[in-house]
Structure formats: structure tokens, C-alpha cells
Coordinates of C-alpha atoms in Angstrom, one line a residue:
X1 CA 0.0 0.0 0.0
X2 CA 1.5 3.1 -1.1
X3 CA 1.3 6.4 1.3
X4 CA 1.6 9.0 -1.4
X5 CA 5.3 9.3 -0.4
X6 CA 7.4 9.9 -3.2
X7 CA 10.4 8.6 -2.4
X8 CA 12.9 5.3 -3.3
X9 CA 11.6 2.1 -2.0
X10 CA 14.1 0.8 0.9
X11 CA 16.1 -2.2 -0.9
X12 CA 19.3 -3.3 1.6
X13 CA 18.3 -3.9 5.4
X14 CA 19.5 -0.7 7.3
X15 CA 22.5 -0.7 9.5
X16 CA 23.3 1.1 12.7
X17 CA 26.1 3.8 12.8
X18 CA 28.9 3.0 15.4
X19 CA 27.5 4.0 18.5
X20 CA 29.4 6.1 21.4
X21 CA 31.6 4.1 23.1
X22 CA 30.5 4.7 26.3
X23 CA 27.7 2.7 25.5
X24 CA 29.6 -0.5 25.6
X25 CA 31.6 0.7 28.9
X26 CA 30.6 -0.4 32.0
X27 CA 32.1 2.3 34.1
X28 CA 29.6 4.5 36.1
X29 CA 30.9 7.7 35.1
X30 CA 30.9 7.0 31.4
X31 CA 27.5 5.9 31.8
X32 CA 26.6 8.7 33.8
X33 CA 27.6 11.4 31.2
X34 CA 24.9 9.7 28.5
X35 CA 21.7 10.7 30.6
X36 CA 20.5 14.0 29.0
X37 CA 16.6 14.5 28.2
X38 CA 15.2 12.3 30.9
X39 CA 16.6 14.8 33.2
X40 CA 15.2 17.5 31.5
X41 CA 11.9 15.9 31.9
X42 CA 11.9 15.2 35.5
X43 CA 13.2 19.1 36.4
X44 CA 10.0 20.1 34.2
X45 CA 7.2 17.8 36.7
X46 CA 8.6 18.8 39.6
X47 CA 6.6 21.6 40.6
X48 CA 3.0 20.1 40.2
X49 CA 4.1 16.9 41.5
X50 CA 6.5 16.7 43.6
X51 CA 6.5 19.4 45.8
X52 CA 2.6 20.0 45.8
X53 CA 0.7 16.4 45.0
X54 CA 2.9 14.5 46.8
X55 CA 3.7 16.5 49.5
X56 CA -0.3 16.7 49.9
X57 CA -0.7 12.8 49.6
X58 CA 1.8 12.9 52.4
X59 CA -0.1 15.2 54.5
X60 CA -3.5 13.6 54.1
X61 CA -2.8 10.2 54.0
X62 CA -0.2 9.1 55.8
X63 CA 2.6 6.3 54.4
X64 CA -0.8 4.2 53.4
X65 CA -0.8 5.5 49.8
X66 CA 3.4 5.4 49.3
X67 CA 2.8 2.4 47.1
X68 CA 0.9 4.1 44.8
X69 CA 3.5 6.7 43.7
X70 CA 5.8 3.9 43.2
X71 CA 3.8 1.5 41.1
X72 CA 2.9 5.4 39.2
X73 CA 6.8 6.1 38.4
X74 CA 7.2 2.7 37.5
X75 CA 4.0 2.7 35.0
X76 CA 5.2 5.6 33.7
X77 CA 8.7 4.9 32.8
X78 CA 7.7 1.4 31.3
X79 CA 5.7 3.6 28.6
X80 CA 7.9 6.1 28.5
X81 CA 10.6 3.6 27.7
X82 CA 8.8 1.5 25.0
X83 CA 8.2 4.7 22.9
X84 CA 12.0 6.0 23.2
X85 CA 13.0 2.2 22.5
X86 CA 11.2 2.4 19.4
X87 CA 12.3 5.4 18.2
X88 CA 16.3 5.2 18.8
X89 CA 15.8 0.8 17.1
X90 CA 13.5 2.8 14.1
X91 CA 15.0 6.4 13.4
X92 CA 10.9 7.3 13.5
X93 CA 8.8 8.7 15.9
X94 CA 6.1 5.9 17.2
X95 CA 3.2 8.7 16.0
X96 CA 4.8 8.7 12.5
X97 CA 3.4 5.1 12.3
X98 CA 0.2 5.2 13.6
X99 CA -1.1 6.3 10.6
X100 CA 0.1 2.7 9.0
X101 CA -1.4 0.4 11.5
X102 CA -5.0 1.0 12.3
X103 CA -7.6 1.4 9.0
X104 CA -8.0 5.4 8.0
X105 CA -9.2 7.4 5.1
X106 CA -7.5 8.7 2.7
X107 CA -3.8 8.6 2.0
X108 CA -2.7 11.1 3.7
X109 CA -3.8 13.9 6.2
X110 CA -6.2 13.6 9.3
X111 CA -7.8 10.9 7.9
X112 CA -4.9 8.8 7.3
X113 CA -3.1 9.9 10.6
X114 CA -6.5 10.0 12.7
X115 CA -4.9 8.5 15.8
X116 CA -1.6 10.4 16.1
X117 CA -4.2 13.7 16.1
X118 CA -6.2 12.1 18.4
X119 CA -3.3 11.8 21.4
X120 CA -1.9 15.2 20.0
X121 CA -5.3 16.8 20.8
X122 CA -5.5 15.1 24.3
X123 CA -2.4 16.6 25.1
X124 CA -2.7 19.7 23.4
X125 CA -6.0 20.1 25.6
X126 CA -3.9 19.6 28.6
X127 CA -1.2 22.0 27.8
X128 CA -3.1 25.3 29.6
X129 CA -4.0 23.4 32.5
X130 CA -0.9 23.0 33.7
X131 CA 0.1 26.4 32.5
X132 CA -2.6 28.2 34.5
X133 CA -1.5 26.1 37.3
X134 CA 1.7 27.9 37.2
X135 CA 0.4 31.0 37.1
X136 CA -1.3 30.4 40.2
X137 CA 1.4 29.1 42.3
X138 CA 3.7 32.2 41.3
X139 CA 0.7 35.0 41.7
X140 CA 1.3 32.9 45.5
X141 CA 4.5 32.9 45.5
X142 CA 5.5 36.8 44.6
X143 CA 3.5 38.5 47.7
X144 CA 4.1 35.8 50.0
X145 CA 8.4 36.5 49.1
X146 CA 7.8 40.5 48.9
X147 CA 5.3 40.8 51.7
X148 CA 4.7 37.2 53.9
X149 CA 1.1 37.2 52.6
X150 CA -0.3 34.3 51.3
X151 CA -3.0 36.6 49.5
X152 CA -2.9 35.9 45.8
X153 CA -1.5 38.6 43.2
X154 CA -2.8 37.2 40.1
X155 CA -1.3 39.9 37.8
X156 CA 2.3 38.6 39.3
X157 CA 1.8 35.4 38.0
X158 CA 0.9 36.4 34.5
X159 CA 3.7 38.7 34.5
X160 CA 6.1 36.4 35.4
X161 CA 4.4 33.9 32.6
X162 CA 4.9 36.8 30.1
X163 CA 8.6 36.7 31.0
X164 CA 8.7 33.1 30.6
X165 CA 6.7 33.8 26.9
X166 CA 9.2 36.4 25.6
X167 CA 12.0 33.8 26.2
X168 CA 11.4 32.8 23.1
X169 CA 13.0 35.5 21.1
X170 CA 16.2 35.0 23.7
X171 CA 18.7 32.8 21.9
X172 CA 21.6 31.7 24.7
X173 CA 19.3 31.3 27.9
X174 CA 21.7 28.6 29.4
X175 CA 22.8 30.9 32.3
X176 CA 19.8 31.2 33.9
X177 CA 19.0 27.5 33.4
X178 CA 22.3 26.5 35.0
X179 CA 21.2 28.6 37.7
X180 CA 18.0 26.9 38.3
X181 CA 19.9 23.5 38.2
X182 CA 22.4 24.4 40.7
X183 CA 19.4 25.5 42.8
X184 CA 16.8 22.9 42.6
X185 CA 19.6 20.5 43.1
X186 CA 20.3 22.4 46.6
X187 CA 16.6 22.0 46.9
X188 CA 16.9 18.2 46.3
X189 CA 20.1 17.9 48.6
X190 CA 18.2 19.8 51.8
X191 CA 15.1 17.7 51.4
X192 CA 17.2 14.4 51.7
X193 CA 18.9 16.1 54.7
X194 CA 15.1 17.5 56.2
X195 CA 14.3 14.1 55.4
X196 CA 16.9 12.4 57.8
X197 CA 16.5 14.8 60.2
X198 CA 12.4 14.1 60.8
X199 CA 13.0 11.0 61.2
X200 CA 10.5 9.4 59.6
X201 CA 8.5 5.7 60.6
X202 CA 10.6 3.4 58.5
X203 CA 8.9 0.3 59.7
X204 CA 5.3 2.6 58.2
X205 CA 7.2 3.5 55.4
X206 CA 7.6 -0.1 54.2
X207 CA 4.5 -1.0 55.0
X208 CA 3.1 1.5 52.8
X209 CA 5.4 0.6 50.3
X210 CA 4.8 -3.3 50.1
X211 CA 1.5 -3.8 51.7
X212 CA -1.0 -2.1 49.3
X213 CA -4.1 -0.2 50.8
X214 CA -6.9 2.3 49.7
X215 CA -7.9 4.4 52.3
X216 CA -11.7 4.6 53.3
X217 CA -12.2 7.9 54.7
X218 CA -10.4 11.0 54.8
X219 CA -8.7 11.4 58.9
X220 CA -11.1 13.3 61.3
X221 CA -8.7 16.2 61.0
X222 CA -8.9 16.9 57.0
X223 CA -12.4 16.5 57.5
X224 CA -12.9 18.9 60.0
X225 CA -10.3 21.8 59.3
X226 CA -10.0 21.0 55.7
X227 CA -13.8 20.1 54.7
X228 CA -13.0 21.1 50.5
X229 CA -10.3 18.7 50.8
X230 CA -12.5 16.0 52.1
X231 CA -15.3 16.7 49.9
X232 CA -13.1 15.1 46.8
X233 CA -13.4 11.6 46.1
X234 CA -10.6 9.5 47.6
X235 CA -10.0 8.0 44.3
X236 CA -9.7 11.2 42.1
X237 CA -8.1 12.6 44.6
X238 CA -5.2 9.5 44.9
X239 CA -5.5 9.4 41.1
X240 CA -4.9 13.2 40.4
X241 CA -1.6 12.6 42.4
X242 CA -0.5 9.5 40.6
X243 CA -1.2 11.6 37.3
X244 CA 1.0 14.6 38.3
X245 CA 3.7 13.0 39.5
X246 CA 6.5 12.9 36.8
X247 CA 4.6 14.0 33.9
X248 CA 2.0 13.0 31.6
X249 CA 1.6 12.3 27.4
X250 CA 1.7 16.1 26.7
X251 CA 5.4 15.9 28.2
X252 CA 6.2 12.7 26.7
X253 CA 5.8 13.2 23.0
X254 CA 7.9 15.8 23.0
X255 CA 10.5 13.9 25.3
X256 CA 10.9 11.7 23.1
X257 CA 11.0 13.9 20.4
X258 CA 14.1 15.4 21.9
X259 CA 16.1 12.0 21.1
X260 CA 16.5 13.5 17.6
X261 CA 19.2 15.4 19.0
X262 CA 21.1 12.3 19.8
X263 CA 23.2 10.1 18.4
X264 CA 21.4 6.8 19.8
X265 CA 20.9 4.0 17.4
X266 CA 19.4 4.7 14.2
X267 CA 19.3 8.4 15.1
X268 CA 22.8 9.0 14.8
X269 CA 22.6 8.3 10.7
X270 CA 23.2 11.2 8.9
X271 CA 20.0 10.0 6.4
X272 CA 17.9 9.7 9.2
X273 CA 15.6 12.3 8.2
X274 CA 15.6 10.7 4.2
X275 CA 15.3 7.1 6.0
X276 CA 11.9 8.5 7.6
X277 CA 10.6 9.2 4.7
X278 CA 11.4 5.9 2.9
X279 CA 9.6 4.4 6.1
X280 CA 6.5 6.1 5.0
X281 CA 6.4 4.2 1.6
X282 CA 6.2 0.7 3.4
X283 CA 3.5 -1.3 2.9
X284 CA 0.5 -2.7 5.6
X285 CA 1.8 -5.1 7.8
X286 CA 5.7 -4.8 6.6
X287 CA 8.4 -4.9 8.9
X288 CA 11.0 -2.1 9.3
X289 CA 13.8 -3.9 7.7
X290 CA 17.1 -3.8 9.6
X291 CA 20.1 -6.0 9.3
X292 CA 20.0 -9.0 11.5
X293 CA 23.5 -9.8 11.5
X294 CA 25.4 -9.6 15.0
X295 CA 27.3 -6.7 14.7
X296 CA 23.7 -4.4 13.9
X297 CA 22.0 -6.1 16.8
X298 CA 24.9 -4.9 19.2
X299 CA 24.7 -1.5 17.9
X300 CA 21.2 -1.9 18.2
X301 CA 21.1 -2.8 22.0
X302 CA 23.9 -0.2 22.1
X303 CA 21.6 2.5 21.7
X304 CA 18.3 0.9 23.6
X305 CA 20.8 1.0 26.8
X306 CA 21.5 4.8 26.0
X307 CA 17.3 5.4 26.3
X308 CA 17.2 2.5 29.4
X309 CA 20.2 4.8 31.0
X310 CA 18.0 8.0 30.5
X311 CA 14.3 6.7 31.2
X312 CA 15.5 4.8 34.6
X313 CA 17.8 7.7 35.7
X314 CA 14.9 10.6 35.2
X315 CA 12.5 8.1 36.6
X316 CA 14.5 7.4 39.8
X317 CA 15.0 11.0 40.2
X318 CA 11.7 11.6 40.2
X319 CA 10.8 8.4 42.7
X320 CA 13.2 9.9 45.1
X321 CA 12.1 12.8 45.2
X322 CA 8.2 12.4 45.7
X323 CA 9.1 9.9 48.4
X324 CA 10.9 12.3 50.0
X325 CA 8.4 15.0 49.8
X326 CA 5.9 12.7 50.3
X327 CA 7.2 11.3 53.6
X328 CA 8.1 15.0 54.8
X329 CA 4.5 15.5 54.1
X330 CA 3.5 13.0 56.2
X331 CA 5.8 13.3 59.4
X332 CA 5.9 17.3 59.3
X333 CA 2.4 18.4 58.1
X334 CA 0.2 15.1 58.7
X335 CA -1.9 13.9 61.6
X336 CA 0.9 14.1 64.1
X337 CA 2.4 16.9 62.6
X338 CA 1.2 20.8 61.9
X339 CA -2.0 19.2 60.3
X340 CA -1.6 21.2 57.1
X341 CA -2.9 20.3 53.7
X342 CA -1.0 21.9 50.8
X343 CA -4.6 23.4 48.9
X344 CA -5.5 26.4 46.6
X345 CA -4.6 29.4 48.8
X346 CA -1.6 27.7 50.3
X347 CA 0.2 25.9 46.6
X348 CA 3.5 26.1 48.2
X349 CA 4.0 28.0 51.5
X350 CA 3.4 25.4 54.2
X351 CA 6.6 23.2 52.3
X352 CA 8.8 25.6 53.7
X353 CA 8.5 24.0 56.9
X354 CA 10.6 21.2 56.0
X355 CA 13.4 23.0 55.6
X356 CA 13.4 25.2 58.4
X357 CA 13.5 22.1 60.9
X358 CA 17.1 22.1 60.0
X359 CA 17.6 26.2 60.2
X360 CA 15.3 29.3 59.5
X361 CA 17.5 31.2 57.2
X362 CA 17.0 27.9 54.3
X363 CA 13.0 29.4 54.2
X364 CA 15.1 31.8 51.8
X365 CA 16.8 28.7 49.7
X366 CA 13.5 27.4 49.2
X367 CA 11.7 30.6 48.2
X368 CA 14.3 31.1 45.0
X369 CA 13.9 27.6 44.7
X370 CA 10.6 27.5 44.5
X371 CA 11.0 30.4 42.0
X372 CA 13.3 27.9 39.9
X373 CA 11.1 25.3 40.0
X374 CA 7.8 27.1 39.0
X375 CA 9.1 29.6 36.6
X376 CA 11.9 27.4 35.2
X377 CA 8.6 24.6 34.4
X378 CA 6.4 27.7 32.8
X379 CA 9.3 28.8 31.1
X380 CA 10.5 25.4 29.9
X381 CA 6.9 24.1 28.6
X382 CA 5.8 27.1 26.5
X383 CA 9.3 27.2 24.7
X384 CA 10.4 24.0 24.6
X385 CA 8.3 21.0 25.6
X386 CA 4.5 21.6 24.5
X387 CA 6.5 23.1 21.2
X388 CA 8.2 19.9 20.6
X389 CA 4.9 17.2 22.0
X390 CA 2.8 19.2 19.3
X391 CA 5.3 19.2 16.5
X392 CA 5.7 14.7 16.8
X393 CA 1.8 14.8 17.2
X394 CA 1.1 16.6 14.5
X395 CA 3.4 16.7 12.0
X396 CA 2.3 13.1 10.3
X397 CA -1.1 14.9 9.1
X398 CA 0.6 17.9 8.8
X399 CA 3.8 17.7 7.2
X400 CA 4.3 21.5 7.4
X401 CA 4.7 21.5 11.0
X402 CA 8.0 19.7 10.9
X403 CA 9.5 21.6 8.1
X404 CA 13.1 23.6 10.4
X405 CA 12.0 26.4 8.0
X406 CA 8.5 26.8 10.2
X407 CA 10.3 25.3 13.8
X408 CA 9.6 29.2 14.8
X409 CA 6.4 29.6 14.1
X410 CA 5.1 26.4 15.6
X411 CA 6.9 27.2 18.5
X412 CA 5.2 30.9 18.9
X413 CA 1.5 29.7 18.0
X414 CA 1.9 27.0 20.7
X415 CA 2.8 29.2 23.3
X416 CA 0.6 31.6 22.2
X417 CA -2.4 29.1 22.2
X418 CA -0.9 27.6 25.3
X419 CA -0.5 31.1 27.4
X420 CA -3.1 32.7 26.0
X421 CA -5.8 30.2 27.4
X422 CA -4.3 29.9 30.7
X423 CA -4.7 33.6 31.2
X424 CA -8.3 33.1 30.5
X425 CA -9.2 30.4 32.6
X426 CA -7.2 32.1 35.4
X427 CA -9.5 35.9 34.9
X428 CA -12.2 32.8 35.1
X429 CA -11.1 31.9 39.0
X430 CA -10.8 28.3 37.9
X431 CA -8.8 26.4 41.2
X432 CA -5.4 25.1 41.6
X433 CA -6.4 21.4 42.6
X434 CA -9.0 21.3 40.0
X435 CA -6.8 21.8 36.8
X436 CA -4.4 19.6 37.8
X437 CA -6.5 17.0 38.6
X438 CA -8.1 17.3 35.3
X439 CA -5.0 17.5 33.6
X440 CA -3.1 14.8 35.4
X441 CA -6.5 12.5 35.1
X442 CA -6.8 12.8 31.6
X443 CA -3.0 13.1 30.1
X444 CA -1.1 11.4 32.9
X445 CA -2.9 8.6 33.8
X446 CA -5.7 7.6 30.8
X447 CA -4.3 8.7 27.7
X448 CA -0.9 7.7 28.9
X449 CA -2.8 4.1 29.3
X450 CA -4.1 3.7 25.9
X451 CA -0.6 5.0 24.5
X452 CA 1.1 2.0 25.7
X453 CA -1.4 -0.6 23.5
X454 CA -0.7 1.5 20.9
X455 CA 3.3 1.2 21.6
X456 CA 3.2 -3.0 22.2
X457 CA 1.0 -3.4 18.6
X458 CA 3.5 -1.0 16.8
X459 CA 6.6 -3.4 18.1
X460 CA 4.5 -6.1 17.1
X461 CA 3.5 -5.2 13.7
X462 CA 6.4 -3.9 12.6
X463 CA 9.4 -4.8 14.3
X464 CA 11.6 -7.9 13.8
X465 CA 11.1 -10.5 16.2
X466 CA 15.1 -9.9 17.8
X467 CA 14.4 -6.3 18.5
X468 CA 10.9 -6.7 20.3
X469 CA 11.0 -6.4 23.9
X470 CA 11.6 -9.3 26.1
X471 CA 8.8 -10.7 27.3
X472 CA 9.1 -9.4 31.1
X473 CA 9.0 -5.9 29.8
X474 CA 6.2 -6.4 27.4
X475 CA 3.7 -8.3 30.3
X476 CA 4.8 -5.0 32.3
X477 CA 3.8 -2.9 29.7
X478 CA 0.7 -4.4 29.1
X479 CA 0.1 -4.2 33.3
X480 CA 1.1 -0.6 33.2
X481 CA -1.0 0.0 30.1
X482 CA -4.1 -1.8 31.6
X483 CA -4.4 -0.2 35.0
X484 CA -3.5 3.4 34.0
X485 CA -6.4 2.9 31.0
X486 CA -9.1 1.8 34.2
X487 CA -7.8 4.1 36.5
X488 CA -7.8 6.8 33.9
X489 CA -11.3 6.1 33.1
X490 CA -12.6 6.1 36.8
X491 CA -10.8 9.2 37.9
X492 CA -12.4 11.1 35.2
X493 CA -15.9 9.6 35.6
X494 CA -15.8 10.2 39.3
X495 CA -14.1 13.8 38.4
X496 CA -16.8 14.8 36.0
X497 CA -20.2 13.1 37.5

């Protein structure tokens, strides 16, 4: 079946490009210095997530629901992993062959490429949610820095989200996001240290992790002081932390997008771009042919290690960190604690407590931190990420949008579109907790879900049997795929009705 593509038929088996040599060591540090986009990705989630949801979760529920944020990472990063495996073993993004898997109309266009539009809209809707959300933790953040009131200055936050907007036009903004690395890493380091120091139940803590439990009913004390926060389903509300935590599909199209910038597998050709094409002009049910000989298929697993490397590193960062929070949370600000939910007027205020257990004057660290992590995310999404997830979405029903000549303007009309509706549903007095439930619901738990069937037919249909998972990975996947799907499903249901 032909795709319209006019191109030259692929005739010899492609071959992999010698790979980095780090690849093959087995020293830490040379494996260290691969990890590059994951990290990216995880410095993005953490404002949302980690310091707010989990940190929250903590709070209100106690170690009970630490298993949850696990099993969450873990989900995640299986998916997350099967789509960057794909694309370093292919050279192609996994939405470039939807298009030739599933029955369509047409050749070409929306009706060919239906289902890679589909996901791009899901996470396209999902793009001003979080943005918004941003806005209203810094129009929080500015008075409560320049005054010590917690009363909200909305035109701060979409000043500072202006700011973040006319980044675009800057061309060398590495400065300031070195300086945001250096201090969300202090941020990281004192939350270990806060951690150790609050001594935490360890025996509770692995009880929560290993022995699974849904709590009931909200403790007396959230139900009494905190009666909005107890008037939310206990599953949306477990499920709206799980979908927070470390991103969703609107940050994971474009992650993997990103890989084009590497050199991993069948990326680092120097015809990758004329290989994609040639791709396109395979027929219904063909496999991607590749080499089979030894040598490809140890250039081959060269380059899946490079996205295992990445994918578990980011992940792990992440784990760590909402643990931490999570368990700070809990022992600081839960029932035998200060008995302080994190909430809509307070997004990130009561958090500083953890860091003044070990001295007053690091409230100050984690102000600037929390400027790092809240403006460095708006800034980062609306230039960067949302820019790049839209562009793999979109660009196999609309070839336009990956043409480097247009790479500007898609990048402008998606912040734009992005900014510009998260102004208006913040002039609308739409809540904190609600748009990142919805968000989180719908991009990081559901559509993440159905993304990962999607991923496990595509290796299936079109990859050689030698360079399809191993079978432990793909029953994970299809676990991970499952449950998010279901839970996806009920948060929403239970969010909307």
C-alpha cells in the first residue's frame, strides 16, 4: 500500500552507525555522562508533583498510599521507555506510524493519521491546564516573598508567565537555566537532609510501600479543618496525584521527540531524516527492515541502553524525590504533625516548613527555589516542551509542521495558544487542585494508558522478532498500560459526575 510518499523504496536492510563508546563501557561515570533529556523531563514535573501532590498525599494520608506513587513512576517509565525504544531501534517517531497500523481514510492527512491527532489533541488540551496552574502558584508565591502574605496577586503570575513567553526570542538562555539547576539540586540535597533529620517511621514507610491499601475515609482532622479537601473523592483525589507525579503524554511526546538530538541508534545516521521518509512508503503489515546480523544487533542494543540509561535515571530522580516530599509531608504536616494540607490558597507556603526544621534562614533557599522550579517549568513548557509534543503529534497529518523552516512559528503559536488560554481560565477563578486534577486525570494517567497498547501493537507489527521487547517488559507494559487505562477512566468519571 502506497502512502503518497514519493520517495525510493528501501532495498538493503538498514544498519546502525557505530555507537558512542561509552555505550559499551561499563564504568559509572561514562555511563553517567549519557543521561540528557530524561533529566530534563523530571526538572520540568517537579513543581506540580512533587512538591505540591505528593507532599499533599503525604499530608492527608499518611505512608498508606506510598505504594501508589511507586507503582505510578514505574508505569510511567515502562511507557515512557517502550516509545524512546522504538524510536532510537527505528530512526521514527512511534506517532509517524500510527497512521500505517489502524484502518484510516485517505492517503494522507487527518484521515490517514487519525490516531496520532487524536493523542496530540488530548495533550494539546492539557497544555493550559498545567500552564494556569503555574500562574497560580507564582501569583502565590511573589506577595508571599515580597510581603509574607499568602493573599494571591494574580497579575504577578501572569507577569512572570509573560517573561517566561518572551524567552522565546532570547537565543543563549543557558545561564539562567544552570542557575536553576544548581538550585533545585540544593533544593533536592536539603530535602534528603530535612528528610533524615524528621526521622520518619521506617517500619510505616515499608508498610506503605509493600503492603497495598486504599484508604476509606479522609482522617477526622482533613475532614474537620480541611472540609474542601475532604469533599473530593478518595480515588480522584489518589489518582490526580499519581497523574501529576512525573509527567503525563503532553510531556512525553515531545520527550521523546528530543532523542532527535542524539546520536542513539538509528538516530545518529546522517540520512535519518531521508530514511523516515522511505519508512513512509512501506506497505501494511511490513516490517521495518534492519540488518540482522550480529554486529547491527549490538549497535542496536547499544543504543536501547542509551534510552534505558536516561528513562530509569529521570524516573529514579523523580521516585526519590516524591518519596521524600511525600514522607516530609507526612511526618511534618500530617496527623501528628502541623496538620496542614497543601490546597488552593496555600500551593507552596506550608513546604517551607521542612526545611526550616534544620535552620530558619534555608525558608530563603527554598523561596528562590521555588521560583526555579515554578518559573523554570512555565518557562520550559511554553518554549520547549508543549512546542516539541505538538510538532511529533502533528506533523504526520501535517507535514508543514515539521519543516526547520516553520520550527519558529510552531513554537510561537503553541505558546501563544498555550498562554493565551491559561490567562483566561485564570481571569475565570478556575482552582489550583481542580486543573491539575483534570490535567493529570486525563493526560497522565488515561491517555498515557491507551498510548502504551498503541506502543506493544506497533513493536509487534512492525518490528523484527530480535528487536521486540523481552517478554518481562512487554507483560509490564501491558500491566502498566491496563491499569493506567481503568484508573484513567474512573478518575475522570468520578471527576466529572
Amino acid at each position: 500500500m502506497s502512502t503518497g510518499v514519493e520517495t525510493t523504496p528501501i532495498l538493503e536492510p538498514l544498519r546502525y552507525p557505530e555507537q558512542d563508546p561509552k555505550l559499551a563501557s561499563k564504568r559509572f561515570l561514562d555511563l553517567a555522562s549519557i543521561v540528557g533529556p530524561g533529566f530534563i523531563l523530571a526538572s520540568v514535573t517537579v513543581g506540580n508533583g512533587e512538591v505540591f501532590q505528593a507532599t499533599r498525599g503525604g499530608a492527608v494520608f499518611g505512608y498508606t498510599i506510598l505504594w501508589t506513587f511507586v507503582l505510578g513512576a514505574i508505569f510511567k517509565a515502562t511507557v515512557t521507555y517502550a516509545a524512546g525504544r522504538y524510536m532510537v531501534i527505528t530512526g521514527e517517531h512511534p506517532f509517524a506510524r500510527m497512521g500505517h497500523l489502524l484502518p484510516g481514510v485517505g492517503q494522507r492527512g487527518i484521515g490517514r493519521h487519525w490516531l496520532a491527532v487524536f493523542f496530540g489533541t488530548l495533550a494539546a488540551v492539557c497544555f493550559p491546564a498545567w500552564s494556569v496552574a503555574y500562574i497560580l502558584a507564582l501569583s502565590q508565591w511573589t506577595p508571599w516573598v515580597i510581603t509574607g502574605s499568602q493573599e494571591p496577586w494574580l497579575w504577578a503570575g501572569i507577569a512572570w508567565s509573560l517573561i517566561a513567553y518572551v524567552t522565546l526570542w532570547v537565543k543563549n538562555f543557558s545561564f539562567v537555566e544552570n542557575l536553576q539547576t544548581a538550585v533545585v539540586g540544593l533544593l533536592v540535597f536539603f530535602s534528603v537532609v530535612a528528610l533524615i533529620v524528621s526521622q520518619p517511621d521506617l517500619g510505616a514507610m515499608v508498610r506503605g510501600l509493600f503492603l497495598p491499601e486504599i484508604p476509606s475515609a479522609y482522617p477526622e482532622w482533613v475532614q474537620q479543618k480541611f472540609p474542601d479537601v475532604a469533599a473530593v473523592a478518595i480515588p480522584v483525589e489518589i489518582l490526580a496525584y499519581i497523574g501529576a507525579l512525573g509527567g503525563g503524554i503532553y510531556d512525553y511526546i515531545g520527550y521523546i521527540g528530543t532523542f532527535r538530538e542524539k546520536t542513539w541508534g538509528m538516530l545518529g545516521r546522517a540520512d535519518n531524516a531521508d530514511i523516515n521518509l522511505q519508512l513512509q512508503a512501506l506497505g501494511k503489515g511490513e516490517l521495518i527492515p534492519i540488518a540482522m546480523d550480529e554486529e547491527n544487533l549490538a549497535r542496536s542494543g547499544h543504543g536501547v541502553k542509551a534510552v534505558k540509561i536516561d528513562s530509569v535515571s529521570s524516573f529514579t530522580a523523580v521516585g526519590i524525590f516524591e518519596i521524600t516530599f511525600m514522607v516530609l509531608g507526612v511526618v511534618i504536616l500530617g496527623t501528628d504533625g502541623l496538620q496542614e494540607v497543601p490546597g488552593n490558597n496555600n500551593i507552596l507556603t506550608a513546604q517551607a516548613a521542612f526545611f526550616t526544621t534544620i535552620h530558619p534562614v534555608l525558608k530563603y533557599l527554598y523561596m528562590v527555589a521555588m521560583w526555579a522550579v515554578f518559573w523554570g517549568s512555565q518557562q520550559a513548557l511554553l518554549t520547549t516542551t508543549y512546542p516539541y509534543t505538538f510538532r511529533e503529534a502533528f506533523a504526520p497529518a501535517f507535514p508543514a509542521v515539521a519543516n526547520p523552516a516553520n520550527w519558529g512559528k510552531v513554537k510561537l503559536g503553541v505558546a501563544t495558544y498555550t498562554l493565551g488560554v491559561a490567562i483566561f481560565l485564570a481571569f475565570t477563578g478556575v482552582s489550583y487542585t481542580t486543573v491539575i486534577a483534570f490535567a493529570g486525570l486525563l493526560g497522565g494517567v488515561f491517555a498515557l494508558g491507551l498510548w502504551g497498547f498503541i506502543l506493544l501493537f506497533t513493536e509487534y507489527k512492525v518490528l523484527p522478532k530480535q528487536l521486540r521487547m523481552k517478554p518481562f517488559l512487554q507483560v509490564l507494559l501491558i500491566i502498566s498500560s491496563v491499569l493506567m487505562t481503568v484508573m484513567g477512566l474512573i478518575g475522570l468519571y468520578q471527576f466529572f459526575f
